[in-house]
Each structure stands twice: as structure tokens, then as C-alpha cells.
């Protein structure tokens, strides 16, 4: 309401209400609209949303909305990570590169401000060229502007491009989480050739962190850790934060999620040509036709 102004926001809600009650087809409909009946709904919405000291509902609602928004940021980041790393083809609806608090159509068909998104993306690229930990902290301290979401999408799309073969043909393996907060983590690996990626996303954070608290570090995750399959790499790099992590049989969440709420790790004992099986990686003379032939034989 503060960003858009009372009138603009209220009109969006009123348009939604009209659509909802007409499509319910009880006392009004698109073919037989009852404007008097509809006016009762829209005027009620106006009164609920009008800023005023006497409007106790709005005061309570905004406090509740602020709390939900805090947890919603982390849920959204987890969803983005899972969407862009799980098997399949991810879809990003135009305009949702930033927070998109839209209702159903026609509200979700409003023009997209691409100039703003382009400007923010340029700023993100510049921020990554400097001090990454400090830049990540800045993003998390200012989540409302949406840059933290755009940053994550940008990073993950770069990863998908760099490891395209892995995302097209790599396998999927669920990983085991051990410790006090094991139910609060979703994690799996994607492997192709000698390259392994591990996606790590938190969930159920209302049970884990307080309002305005970040799900980062030892005081949140304690001894909770990810169990790695036998023979896994002992050195990993987070492709989101850039930090390097050492491991034995497990990876500690307090280390992985120390700078950013989600992580995507890649093993460091990989060949120069990321995402390719070892035999193709070492033989520069293999033609595309021969590669396809080898792939068909392996599949058979």
C-alpha cells in the first residue's frame, strides 16, 4: 500500500473481488452483473484498506503481513533453488524475477518494468566483482527491493549454462540429513561424469528462526549435517556464495549456510571440461557423432 499508494492498490483488490464474485455465479455474473451487490463488496474493501487511526484491522493486518513476508523471502529462495536444480525444465513467469505480489488475471498481467530489472541486474554484477560476502549481507539486509531473488536466479542460470550437460542428462540422488534440524533441510545431488552438484534448501523456518532473524550460521543449525555418499569429494565450492568447504563423510549446515540461506555446491576434483564424462573429457578428437554413439551405447 505504501509503495503503490492507497488508490492504486485498492483498485487492484476491487478488480479481483469483482472477478471472484462474478465467477462464483451466485448473485452476480459476467453476463448478468448485479452492480449494487458488487458495490457492497468493493466499498467494504475500501474501508478495510483505508489508512486511518480508527482502522484497527489494517494495523493488525500489516503487522501480520510483515511477519509472513520475512519467512516468505526464505521460502521463495528455497523454491527458486529447487526449481532451477531439480530434474526438468524450469519456468520463470515474466516479471517474477523480482517479488511479484500479484493476484490472478488481469492483475498478474500488468506491464513488466524491464528497465528496473536491467538496472538491478547491472548492480548485482558490479556487486559480485567486489566483496561477495559483504554484498550478500547487503542483499539480505534489504530483501524488500527484490535484488536477493534476482541475484539467486542470475547465479543459478549461469550454473545451468556452465553445467548444461549435467542438468540435461545427470542423475538425481536424495541425500540424508543428520542432526537436530534434519527435517528443516531439503537436499539432493545431481551427477554427470565426474561432476556432482549438491542443492541445499531450508524449509519450515517459522519453527526454527525468530522474526527478523536470518537462518544462517552455527547458532541456527548447530550440529545438523548432510551425509555424503561413499567416495564423495572432500572439497566443495558453493556456486552461490563462492566459499570453499572441506568435508569428510559429512558437510555441516552451519558452514554451508553461513553467508546465504541456500547453497549449491560443486565438487572440486573435476576435469577442466565441467559436466562431461571422463572419456569424452580427455579425448579432444571425439566428434559430436561419436559422442552421440557412445551415449546410445551407454543407455543401451
PDB file of N, CA and C in Angstrom, residues 17-101:
ATOM      1  N   UNK A  17     -11.934  -8.697  -6.543  1.00  0.00           N
ATOM      2  CA  UNK A  17     -13.196  -9.066  -5.893  1.00  0.00           C
ATOM      3  C   UNK A  17     -14.311  -9.219  -6.926  1.00  0.00           C
ATOM      4  N   UNK A  18     -14.390  -8.270  -7.857  1.00  0.00           N
ATOM      5  CA  UNK A  18     -15.420  -8.343  -8.903  1.00  0.00           C
ATOM      6  C   UNK A  18     -15.267  -9.634  -9.707  1.00  0.00           C
ATOM      7  N   UNK A  19     -14.049  -9.946 -10.080  1.00  0.00           N
ATOM      8  CA  UNK A  19     -13.801 -11.175 -10.848  1.00  0.00           C
ATOM      9  C   UNK A  19     -14.235 -12.401 -10.046  1.00  0.00           C
ATOM     10  N   UNK A  20     -13.870 -12.431  -8.758  1.00  0.00           N
ATOM     11  CA  UNK A  20     -14.156 -13.601  -7.919  1.00  0.00           C
ATOM     12  C   UNK A  20     -15.656 -13.824  -7.746  1.00  0.00           C
ATOM     13  N   UNK A  21     -16.399 -12.767  -7.429  1.00  0.00           N
ATOM     14  CA  UNK A  21     -17.827 -12.970  -7.153  1.00  0.00           C
ATOM     15  C   UNK A  21     -18.627 -13.189  -8.440  1.00  0.00           C
ATOM     16  N   UNK A  22     -18.154 -12.615  -9.543  1.00  0.00           N
ATOM     17  CA  UNK A  22     -18.857 -12.880 -10.807  1.00  0.00           C
ATOM     18  C   UNK A  22     -18.634 -14.316 -11.265  1.00  0.00           C
ATOM     19  N   UNK A  23     -17.431 -14.817 -11.066  1.00  0.00           N
ATOM     20  CA  UNK A  23     -17.156 -16.186 -11.494  1.00  0.00           C
ATOM     21  C   UNK A  23     -17.746 -17.213 -10.534  1.00  0.00           C
ATOM     22  N   UNK A  24     -18.099 -16.778  -9.322  1.00  0.00           N
ATOM     23  CA  UNK A  24     -18.816 -17.667  -8.406  1.00  0.00           C
ATOM     24  C   UNK A  24     -20.251 -17.900  -8.892  1.00  0.00           C
ATOM     25  N   UNK A  25     -20.798 -16.924  -9.626  1.00  0.00           N
ATOM     26  CA  UNK A  25     -22.117 -17.033 -10.268  1.00  0.00           C
ATOM     27  C   UNK A  25     -23.241 -17.344  -9.273  1.00  0.00           C
ATOM     28  N   UNK A  26     -23.200 -16.674  -8.125  1.00  0.00           N
ATOM     29  CA  UNK A  26     -24.261 -16.876  -7.136  1.00  0.00           C
ATOM     30  C   UNK A  26     -25.291 -15.747  -7.231  1.00  0.00           C
ATOM     31  N   UNK A  27     -24.847 -14.515  -6.972  1.00  0.00           N
ATOM     32  CA  UNK A  27     -25.764 -13.377  -7.046  1.00  0.00           C
ATOM     33  C   UNK A  27     -25.393 -12.399  -8.156  1.00  0.00           C
ATOM     34  N   UNK A  28     -24.265 -12.635  -8.807  1.00  0.00           N
ATOM     35  CA  UNK A  28     -23.844 -11.793  -9.927  1.00  0.00           C
ATOM     36  C   UNK A  28     -22.997 -12.647 -10.866  1.00  0.00           C
ATOM     37  N   UNK A  29     -22.877 -12.221 -12.113  1.00  0.00           N
ATOM     38  CA  UNK A  29     -22.110 -12.986 -13.101  1.00  0.00           C
ATOM     39  C   UNK A  29     -21.676 -12.039 -14.212  1.00  0.00           C
ATOM     40  N   UNK A  30     -20.755 -12.508 -15.051  1.00  0.00           N
ATOM     41  CA  UNK A  30     -20.279 -11.662 -16.140  1.00  0.00           C
ATOM     42  C   UNK A  30     -21.417 -11.313 -17.106  1.00  0.00           C
ATOM     43  N   UNK A  31     -22.307 -12.253 -17.366  1.00  0.00           N
ATOM     44  CA  UNK A  31     -23.396 -11.999 -18.313  1.00  0.00           C
ATOM     45  C   UNK A  31     -24.557 -11.249 -17.672  1.00  0.00           C
ATOM     46  N   UNK A  32     -24.711 -11.397 -16.340  1.00  0.00           N
ATOM     47  CA  UNK A  32     -25.782 -10.698 -15.630  1.00  0.00           C
ATOM     48  C   UNK A  32     -25.231 -10.057 -14.361  1.00  0.00           C
ATOM     49  N   UNK A  33     -24.442  -8.995 -14.513  1.00  0.00           N
ATOM     50  CA  UNK A  33     -23.841  -8.365 -13.331  1.00  0.00           C
ATOM     51  C   UNK A  33     -24.864  -7.616 -12.487  1.00  0.00           C
ATOM     52  N   UNK A  34     -24.747  -7.761 -11.181  1.00  0.00           N
ATOM     53  CA  UNK A  34     -25.572  -7.015 -10.236  1.00  0.00           C
ATOM     54  C   UNK A  34     -24.659  -5.980  -9.585  1.00  0.00           C
ATOM     55  N   UNK A  35     -24.623  -4.782 -10.149  1.00  0.00           N
ATOM     56  CA  UNK A  35     -23.675  -3.767  -9.693  1.00  0.00           C
ATOM     57  C   UNK A  35     -23.939  -3.318  -8.258  1.00  0.00           C
ATOM     58  N   UNK A  36     -25.189  -3.335  -7.849  1.00  0.00           N
ATOM     59  CA  UNK A  36     -25.498  -2.964  -6.471  1.00  0.00           C
ATOM     60  C   UNK A  36     -24.902  -3.949  -5.484  1.00  0.00           C
ATOM     61  N   UNK A  37     -25.043  -5.218  -5.795  1.00  0.00           N
ATOM     62  CA  UNK A  37     -24.464  -6.280  -4.959  1.00  0.00           C
ATOM     63  C   UNK A  37     -22.941  -6.155  -4.928  1.00  0.00           C
ATOM     64  N   UNK A  38     -22.357  -5.886  -6.079  1.00  0.00           N
ATOM     65  CA  UNK A  38     -20.899  -5.779  -6.182  1.00  0.00           C
ATOM     66  C   UNK A  38     -20.372  -4.555  -5.439  1.00  0.00           C
ATOM     67  N   UNK A  39     -21.126  -3.468  -5.461  1.00  0.00           N
ATOM     68  CA  UNK A  39     -20.699  -2.248  -4.765  1.00  0.00           C
ATOM     69  C   UNK A  39     -20.530  -2.485  -3.265  1.00  0.00           C
ATOM     70  N   UNK A  40     -21.355  -3.347  -2.714  1.00  0.00           N
ATOM     71  CA  UNK A  40     -21.231  -3.655  -1.292  1.00  0.00           C
ATOM     72  C   UNK A  40     -19.877  -4.267  -0.970  1.00  0.00           C
ATOM     73  N   UNK A  41     -19.408  -5.151  -1.839  1.00  0.00           N
ATOM     74  CA  UNK A  41     -18.103  -5.784  -1.649  1.00  0.00           C
ATOM     75  C   UNK A  41     -16.966  -4.777  -1.808  1.00  0.00           C
ATOM     76  N   UNK A  42     -17.018  -3.986  -2.861  1.00  0.00           N
ATOM     77  CA  UNK A  42     -15.913  -3.068  -3.138  1.00  0.00           C
ATOM     78  C   UNK A  42     -15.812  -1.960  -2.086  1.00  0.00           C
ATOM     79  N   UNK A  43     -16.948  -1.486  -1.601  1.00  0.00           N
ATOM     80  CA  UNK A  43     -16.920  -0.456  -0.554  1.00  0.00           C
ATOM     81  C   UNK A  43     -16.383  -1.024   0.758  1.00  0.00           C
ATOM     82  N   UNK A  44     -16.718  -2.274   1.014  1.00  0.00           N
ATOM     83  CA  UNK A  44     -16.186  -2.945   2.209  1.00  0.00           C
ATOM     84  C   UNK A  44     -14.662  -3.039   2.121  1.00  0.00           C
ATOM     85  N   UNK A  45     -14.148  -3.377   0.934  1.00  0.00           N
ATOM     86  CA  UNK A  45     -12.699  -3.464   0.733  1.00  0.00           C
ATOM     87  C   UNK A  45     -12.041  -2.098   0.913  1.00  0.00           C
ATOM     88  N   UNK A  46     -12.674  -1.063   0.414  1.00  0.00           N
ATOM     89  CA  UNK A  46     -12.134   0.290   0.559  1.00  0.00           C
ATOM     90  C   UNK A  46     -11.980   0.664   2.029  1.00  0.00           C
ATOM     91  N   UNK A  47     -12.989   0.352   2.814  1.00  0.00           N
ATOM     92  CA  UNK A  47     -12.942   0.693   4.241  1.00  0.00           C
ATOM     93  C   UNK A  47     -11.870  -0.112   4.972  1.00  0.00           C
ATOM     94  N   UNK A  48     -11.719  -1.372   4.592  1.00  0.00           N
ATOM     95  CA  UNK A  48     -10.709  -2.212   5.241  1.00  0.00           C
ATOM     96  C   UNK A  48      -9.286  -1.723   4.971  1.00  0.00           C
ATOM     97  N   UNK A  49      -9.060  -1.180   3.785  1.00  0.00           N
ATOM     98  CA  UNK A  49      -7.705  -0.832   3.365  1.00  0.00           C
ATOM     99  C   UNK A  49      -7.355   0.641   3.552  1.00  0.00           C
ATOM    100  N   UNK A  50      -8.304   1.449   3.945  1.00  0.00           N
ATOM    101  CA  UNK A  50      -8.037   2.883   4.069  1.00  0.00           C
ATOM    102  C   UNK A  50      -7.222   3.173   5.324  1.00  0.00           C
ATOM    103  N   UNK A  51      -6.032   3.770   5.157  1.00  0.00           N
ATOM    104  CA  UNK A  51      -5.203   4.100   6.325  1.00  0.00           C
ATOM    105  C   UNK A  51      -5.910   5.088   7.244  1.00  0.00           C
ATOM    106  N   UNK A  52      -6.016   4.733   8.503  1.00  0.00           N
ATOM    107  CA  UNK A  52      -6.689   5.589   9.480  1.00  0.00           C
ATOM    108  C   UNK A  52      -6.368   5.080  10.885  1.00  0.00           C
ATOM    109  N   UNK A  53      -6.312   5.991  11.839  1.00  0.00           N
ATOM    110  CA  UNK A  53      -6.072   5.591  13.224  1.00  0.00           C
ATOM    111  C   UNK A  53      -7.213   4.727  13.759  1.00  0.00           C
ATOM    112  N   UNK A  54      -8.388   4.891  13.172  1.00  0.00           N
ATOM    113  CA  UNK A  54      -9.550   4.117  13.609  1.00  0.00           C
ATOM    114  C   UNK A  54      -9.604   2.730  12.965  1.00  0.00           C
ATOM    115  N   UNK A  55      -8.749   2.510  11.958  1.00  0.00           N
ATOM    116  CA  UNK A  55      -8.777   1.239  11.231  1.00  0.00           C
ATOM    117  C   UNK A  55      -7.910   0.206  11.960  1.00  0.00           C
ATOM    118  N   UNK A  56      -8.486  -0.451  12.952  1.00  0.00           N
ATOM    119  CA  UNK A  56      -7.744  -1.425  13.748  1.00  0.00           C
ATOM    120  C   UNK A  56      -7.372  -2.659  12.925  1.00  0.00           C
ATOM    121  N   UNK A  57      -8.227  -3.007  11.973  1.00  0.00           N
ATOM    122  CA  UNK A  57      -7.936  -4.176  11.136  1.00  0.00           C
ATOM    123  C   UNK A  57      -6.636  -3.989  10.365  1.00  0.00           C
ATOM    124  N   UNK A  58      -6.482  -2.837   9.713  1.00  0.00           N
ATOM    125  CA  UNK A  58      -5.307  -2.610   8.875  1.00  0.00           C
ATOM    126  C   UNK A  58      -4.030  -2.618   9.708  1.00  0.00           C
ATOM    127  N   UNK A  59      -4.101  -2.051  10.889  1.00  0.00           N
ATOM    128  CA  UNK A  59      -2.928  -2.030  11.774  1.00  0.00           C
ATOM    129  C   UNK A  59      -2.503  -3.450  12.144  1.00  0.00           C
ATOM    130  N   UNK A  60      -3.464  -4.279  12.515  1.00  0.00           N
ATOM    131  CA  UNK A  60      -3.158  -5.671  12.864  1.00  0.00           C
ATOM    132  C   UNK A  60      -2.689  -6.457  11.640  1.00  0.00           C
ATOM    133  N   UNK A  61      -3.343  -6.207  10.519  1.00  0.00           N
ATOM    134  CA  UNK A  61      -3.007  -6.947   9.302  1.00  0.00           C
ATOM    135  C   UNK A  61      -1.583  -6.651   8.845  1.00  0.00           C
ATOM    136  N   UNK A  62      -1.178  -5.389   8.863  1.00  0.00           N
ATOM    137  CA  UNK A  62       0.162  -5.023   8.400  1.00  0.00           C
ATOM    138  C   UNK A  62       1.245  -5.638   9.285  1.00  0.00           C
ATOM    139  N   UNK A  63       0.983  -5.735  10.579  1.00  0.00           N
ATOM    140  CA  UNK A  63       1.946  -6.380  11.482  1.00  0.00           C
ATOM    141  C   UNK A  63       2.078  -7.865  11.141  1.00  0.00           C
ATOM    142  N   UNK A  64       0.945  -8.497  10.871  1.00  0.00           N
ATOM    143  CA  UNK A  64       0.948  -9.914  10.491  1.00  0.00           C
ATOM    144  C   UNK A  64       1.632 -10.106   9.136  1.00  0.00           C
ATOM    145  N   UNK A  65       1.325  -9.212   8.199  1.00  0.00           N
ATOM    146  CA  UNK A  65       1.919  -9.303   6.859  1.00  0.00           C
ATOM    147  C   UNK A  65       3.434  -9.159   6.919  1.00  0.00           C
ATOM    148  N   UNK A  66       3.927  -8.288   7.772  1.00  0.00           N
ATOM    149  CA  UNK A  66       5.372  -8.089   7.907  1.00  0.00           C
ATOM    150  C   UNK A  66       6.055  -9.370   8.374  1.00  0.00           C
ATOM    151  N   UNK A  67       5.409 -10.062   9.295  1.00  0.00           N
ATOM    152  CA  UNK A  67       5.964 -11.317   9.806  1.00  0.00           C
ATOM    153  C   UNK A  67       5.976 -12.384   8.716  1.00  0.00           C
ATOM    154  N   UNK A  68       4.872 -12.519   8.001  1.00  0.00           N
ATOM    155  CA  UNK A  68       4.776 -13.508   6.933  1.00  0.00           C
ATOM    156  C   UNK A  68       5.785 -13.205   5.825  1.00  0.00           C
ATOM    157  N   UNK A  69       5.966 -11.924   5.538  1.00  0.00           N
ATOM    158  CA  UNK A  69       6.904 -11.517   4.491  1.00  0.00           C
ATOM    159  C   UNK A  69       8.319 -11.984   4.801  1.00  0.00           C
ATOM    160  N   UNK A  70       8.714 -11.887   6.061  1.00  0.00           N
ATOM    161  CA  UNK A  70      10.069 -12.287   6.450  1.00  0.00           C
ATOM    162  C   UNK A  70      10.321 -13.754   6.118  1.00  0.00           C
ATOM    163  N   UNK A  71       9.399 -14.616   6.511  1.00  0.00           N
ATOM    164  CA  UNK A  71       9.572 -16.043   6.228  1.00  0.00           C
ATOM    165  C   UNK A  71       9.352 -16.342   4.744  1.00  0.00           C
ATOM    166  N   UNK A  72       8.494 -15.559   4.110  1.00  0.00           N
ATOM    167  CA  UNK A  72       8.227 -15.764   2.693  1.00  0.00           C
ATOM    168  C   UNK A  72       9.450 -15.554   1.823  1.00  0.00           C
ATOM    169  N   UNK A  73      10.327 -14.647   2.229  1.00  0.00           N
ATOM    170  CA  UNK A  73      11.562 -14.413   1.476  1.00  0.00           C
ATOM    171  C   UNK A  73      12.374 -15.700   1.376  1.00  0.00           C
ATOM    172  N   UNK A  74      12.540 -16.386   2.493  1.00  0.00           N
ATOM    173  CA  UNK A  74      13.366 -17.597   2.504  1.00  0.00           C
ATOM    174  C   UNK A  74      12.668 -18.761   1.807  1.00  0.00           C
ATOM    175  N   UNK A  75      11.345 -18.833   1.945  1.00  0.00           N
ATOM    176  CA  UNK A  75      10.606 -19.858   1.203  1.00  0.00           C
ATOM    177  C   UNK A  75      10.782 -19.668  -0.298  1.00  0.00           C
ATOM    178  N   UNK A  76      10.740 -18.419  -0.724  1.00  0.00           N
ATOM    179  CA  UNK A  76      10.894 -18.119  -2.143  1.00  0.00           C
ATOM    180  C   UNK A  76      12.288 -18.498  -2.635  1.00  0.00           C
ATOM    181  N   UNK A  77      13.314 -18.176  -1.862  1.00  0.00           N
ATOM    182  CA  UNK A  77      14.680 -18.513  -2.258  1.00  0.00           C
ATOM    183  C   UNK A  77      14.862 -20.031  -2.345  1.00  0.00           C
ATOM    184  N   UNK A  78      14.260 -20.753  -1.411  1.00  0.00           N
ATOM    185  CA  UNK A  78      14.335 -22.218  -1.459  1.00  0.00           C
ATOM    186  C   UNK A  78      13.630 -22.753  -2.701  1.00  0.00           C
ATOM    187  N   UNK A  79      12.468 -22.197  -3.008  1.00  0.00           N
ATOM    188  CA  UNK A  79      11.722 -22.640  -4.188  1.00  0.00           C
ATOM    189  C   UNK A  79      12.513 -22.384  -5.468  1.00  0.00           C
ATOM    190  N   UNK A  80      13.167 -21.238  -5.542  1.00  0.00           N
ATOM    191  CA  UNK A  80      13.963 -20.910  -6.730  1.00  0.00           C
ATOM    192  C   UNK A  80      15.095 -21.915  -6.902  1.00  0.00           C
ATOM    193  N   UNK A  81      15.797 -22.203  -5.809  1.00  0.00           N
ATOM    194  CA  UNK A  81      16.897 -23.163  -5.889  1.00  0.00           C
ATOM    195  C   UNK A  81      16.395 -24.526  -6.353  1.00  0.00           C
ATOM    196  N   UNK A  82      15.308 -25.006  -5.759  1.00  0.00           N
ATOM    197  CA  UNK A  82      14.780 -26.321  -6.116  1.00  0.00           C
ATOM    198  C   UNK A  82      14.282 -26.342  -7.558  1.00  0.00           C
ATOM    199  N   UNK A  83      13.626 -25.273  -7.972  1.00  0.00           N
ATOM    200  CA  UNK A  83      13.093 -25.210  -9.337  1.00  0.00           C
ATOM    201  C   UNK A  83      14.204 -25.242 -10.378  1.00  0.00           C
ATOM    202  N   UNK A  84      15.297 -24.552 -10.099  1.00  0.00           N
ATOM    203  CA  UNK A  84      16.359 -24.415 -11.091  1.00  0.00           C
ATOM    204  C   UNK A  84      17.424 -25.509 -11.007  1.00  0.00           C
ATOM    205  N   UNK A  85      17.294 -26.423 -10.058  1.00  0.00           N
ATOM    206  CA  UNK A  85      18.285 -27.501  -9.950  1.00  0.00           C
ATOM    207  C   UNK A  85      17.666 -28.895 -10.022  1.00  0.00           C
ATOM    208  N   UNK A  86      16.359 -29.004  -9.862  1.00  0.00           N
ATOM    209  CA  UNK A  86      15.699 -30.309  -9.942  1.00  0.00           C
ATOM    210  C   UNK A  86      15.637 -30.793 -11.392  1.00  0.00           C
ATOM    211  N   UNK A  87      15.441 -32.091 -11.608  1.00  0.00           N
ATOM    212  CA  UNK A  87      15.269 -32.596 -12.977  1.00  0.00           C
ATOM    213  C   UNK A  87      14.085 -31.921 -13.664  1.00  0.00           C
ATOM    214  N   UNK A  88      14.239 -31.654 -14.941  1.00  0.00           N
ATOM    215  CA  UNK A  88      13.174 -31.000 -15.690  1.00  0.00           C
ATOM    216  C   UNK A  88      13.597 -29.635 -16.200  1.00  0.00           C
ATOM    217  N   UNK A  89      12.660 -28.960 -16.838  1.00  0.00           N
ATOM    218  CA  UNK A  89      12.919 -27.643 -17.421  1.00  0.00           C
ATOM    219  C   UNK A  89      12.234 -26.581 -16.571  1.00  0.00           C
ATOM    220  N   UNK A  90      12.988 -25.680 -15.951  1.00  0.00           N
ATOM    221  CA  UNK A  90      12.375 -24.653 -15.096  1.00  0.00           C
ATOM    222  C   UNK A  90      11.682 -23.574 -15.915  1.00  0.00           C
ATOM    223  N   UNK A  91      10.662 -22.985 -15.325  1.00  0.00           N
ATOM    224  CA  UNK A  91       9.904 -21.928 -15.989  1.00  0.00           C
ATOM    225  C   UNK A  91       9.842 -20.718 -15.064  1.00  0.00           C
ATOM    226  N   UNK A  92      10.209 -19.556 -15.585  1.00  0.00           N
ATOM    227  CA  UNK A  92      10.131 -18.315 -14.811  1.00  0.00           C
ATOM    228  C   UNK A  92       9.143 -17.394 -15.514  1.00  0.00           C
ATOM    229  N   UNK A  93       8.026 -17.143 -14.870  1.00  0.00           N
ATOM    230  CA  UNK A  93       6.993 -16.295 -15.458  1.00  0.00           C
ATOM    231  C   UNK A  93       7.520 -14.868 -15.561  1.00  0.00           C
ATOM    232  N   UNK A  94       7.280 -14.223 -16.699  1.00  0.00           N
ATOM    233  CA  UNK A  94       7.826 -12.884 -16.913  1.00  0.00           C
ATOM    234  C   UNK A  94       7.391 -11.925 -15.808  1.00  0.00           C
ATOM    235  N   UNK A  95       8.365 -11.204 -15.298  1.00  0.00           N
ATOM    236  CA  UNK A  95       8.098 -10.258 -14.222  1.00  0.00           C
ATOM    237  C   UNK A  95       8.401 -10.795 -12.844  1.00  0.00           C
ATOM    238  N   UNK A  96       8.515 -12.122 -12.718  1.00  0.00           N
ATOM    239  CA  UNK A  96       8.735 -12.702 -11.394  1.00  0.00           C
ATOM    240  C   UNK A  96      10.219 -12.829 -11.058  1.00  0.00           C
ATOM    241  N   UNK A  97      11.060 -12.134 -11.804  1.00  0.00           N
ATOM    242  CA  UNK A  97      12.478 -12.084 -11.438  1.00  0.00           C
ATOM    243  C   UNK A  97      12.655 -11.329 -10.116  1.00  0.00           C
ATOM    244  N   UNK A  98      11.698 -10.458  -9.818  1.00  0.00           N
ATOM    245  CA  UNK A  98      11.640  -9.786  -8.519  1.00  0.00           C
ATOM    246  C   UNK A  98      10.407 -10.309  -7.789  1.00  0.00           C
ATOM    247  N   UNK A  99      10.164  -9.824  -6.568  1.00  0.00           N
ATOM    248  CA  UNK A  99       8.950 -10.242  -5.864  1.00  0.00           C
ATOM    249  C   UNK A  99       7.738  -9.829  -6.686  1.00  0.00           C
ATOM    250  N   UNK A 100       6.818 -10.744  -6.856  1.00  0.00           N
ATOM    251  CA  UNK A 100       5.622 -10.458  -7.640  1.00  0.00           C
ATOM    252  C   UNK A 100       4.401 -10.782  -6.787  1.00  0.00           C
ATOM    253  N   UNK A 101       3.854  -9.765  -6.159  1.00  0.00           N
ATOM    254  CA  UNK A 101       2.713  -9.957  -5.263  1.00  0.00           C
ATOM    255  C   UNK A 101       1.424  -9.685  -6.022  1.00  0.00           C
TER     256      UNK A 101
END
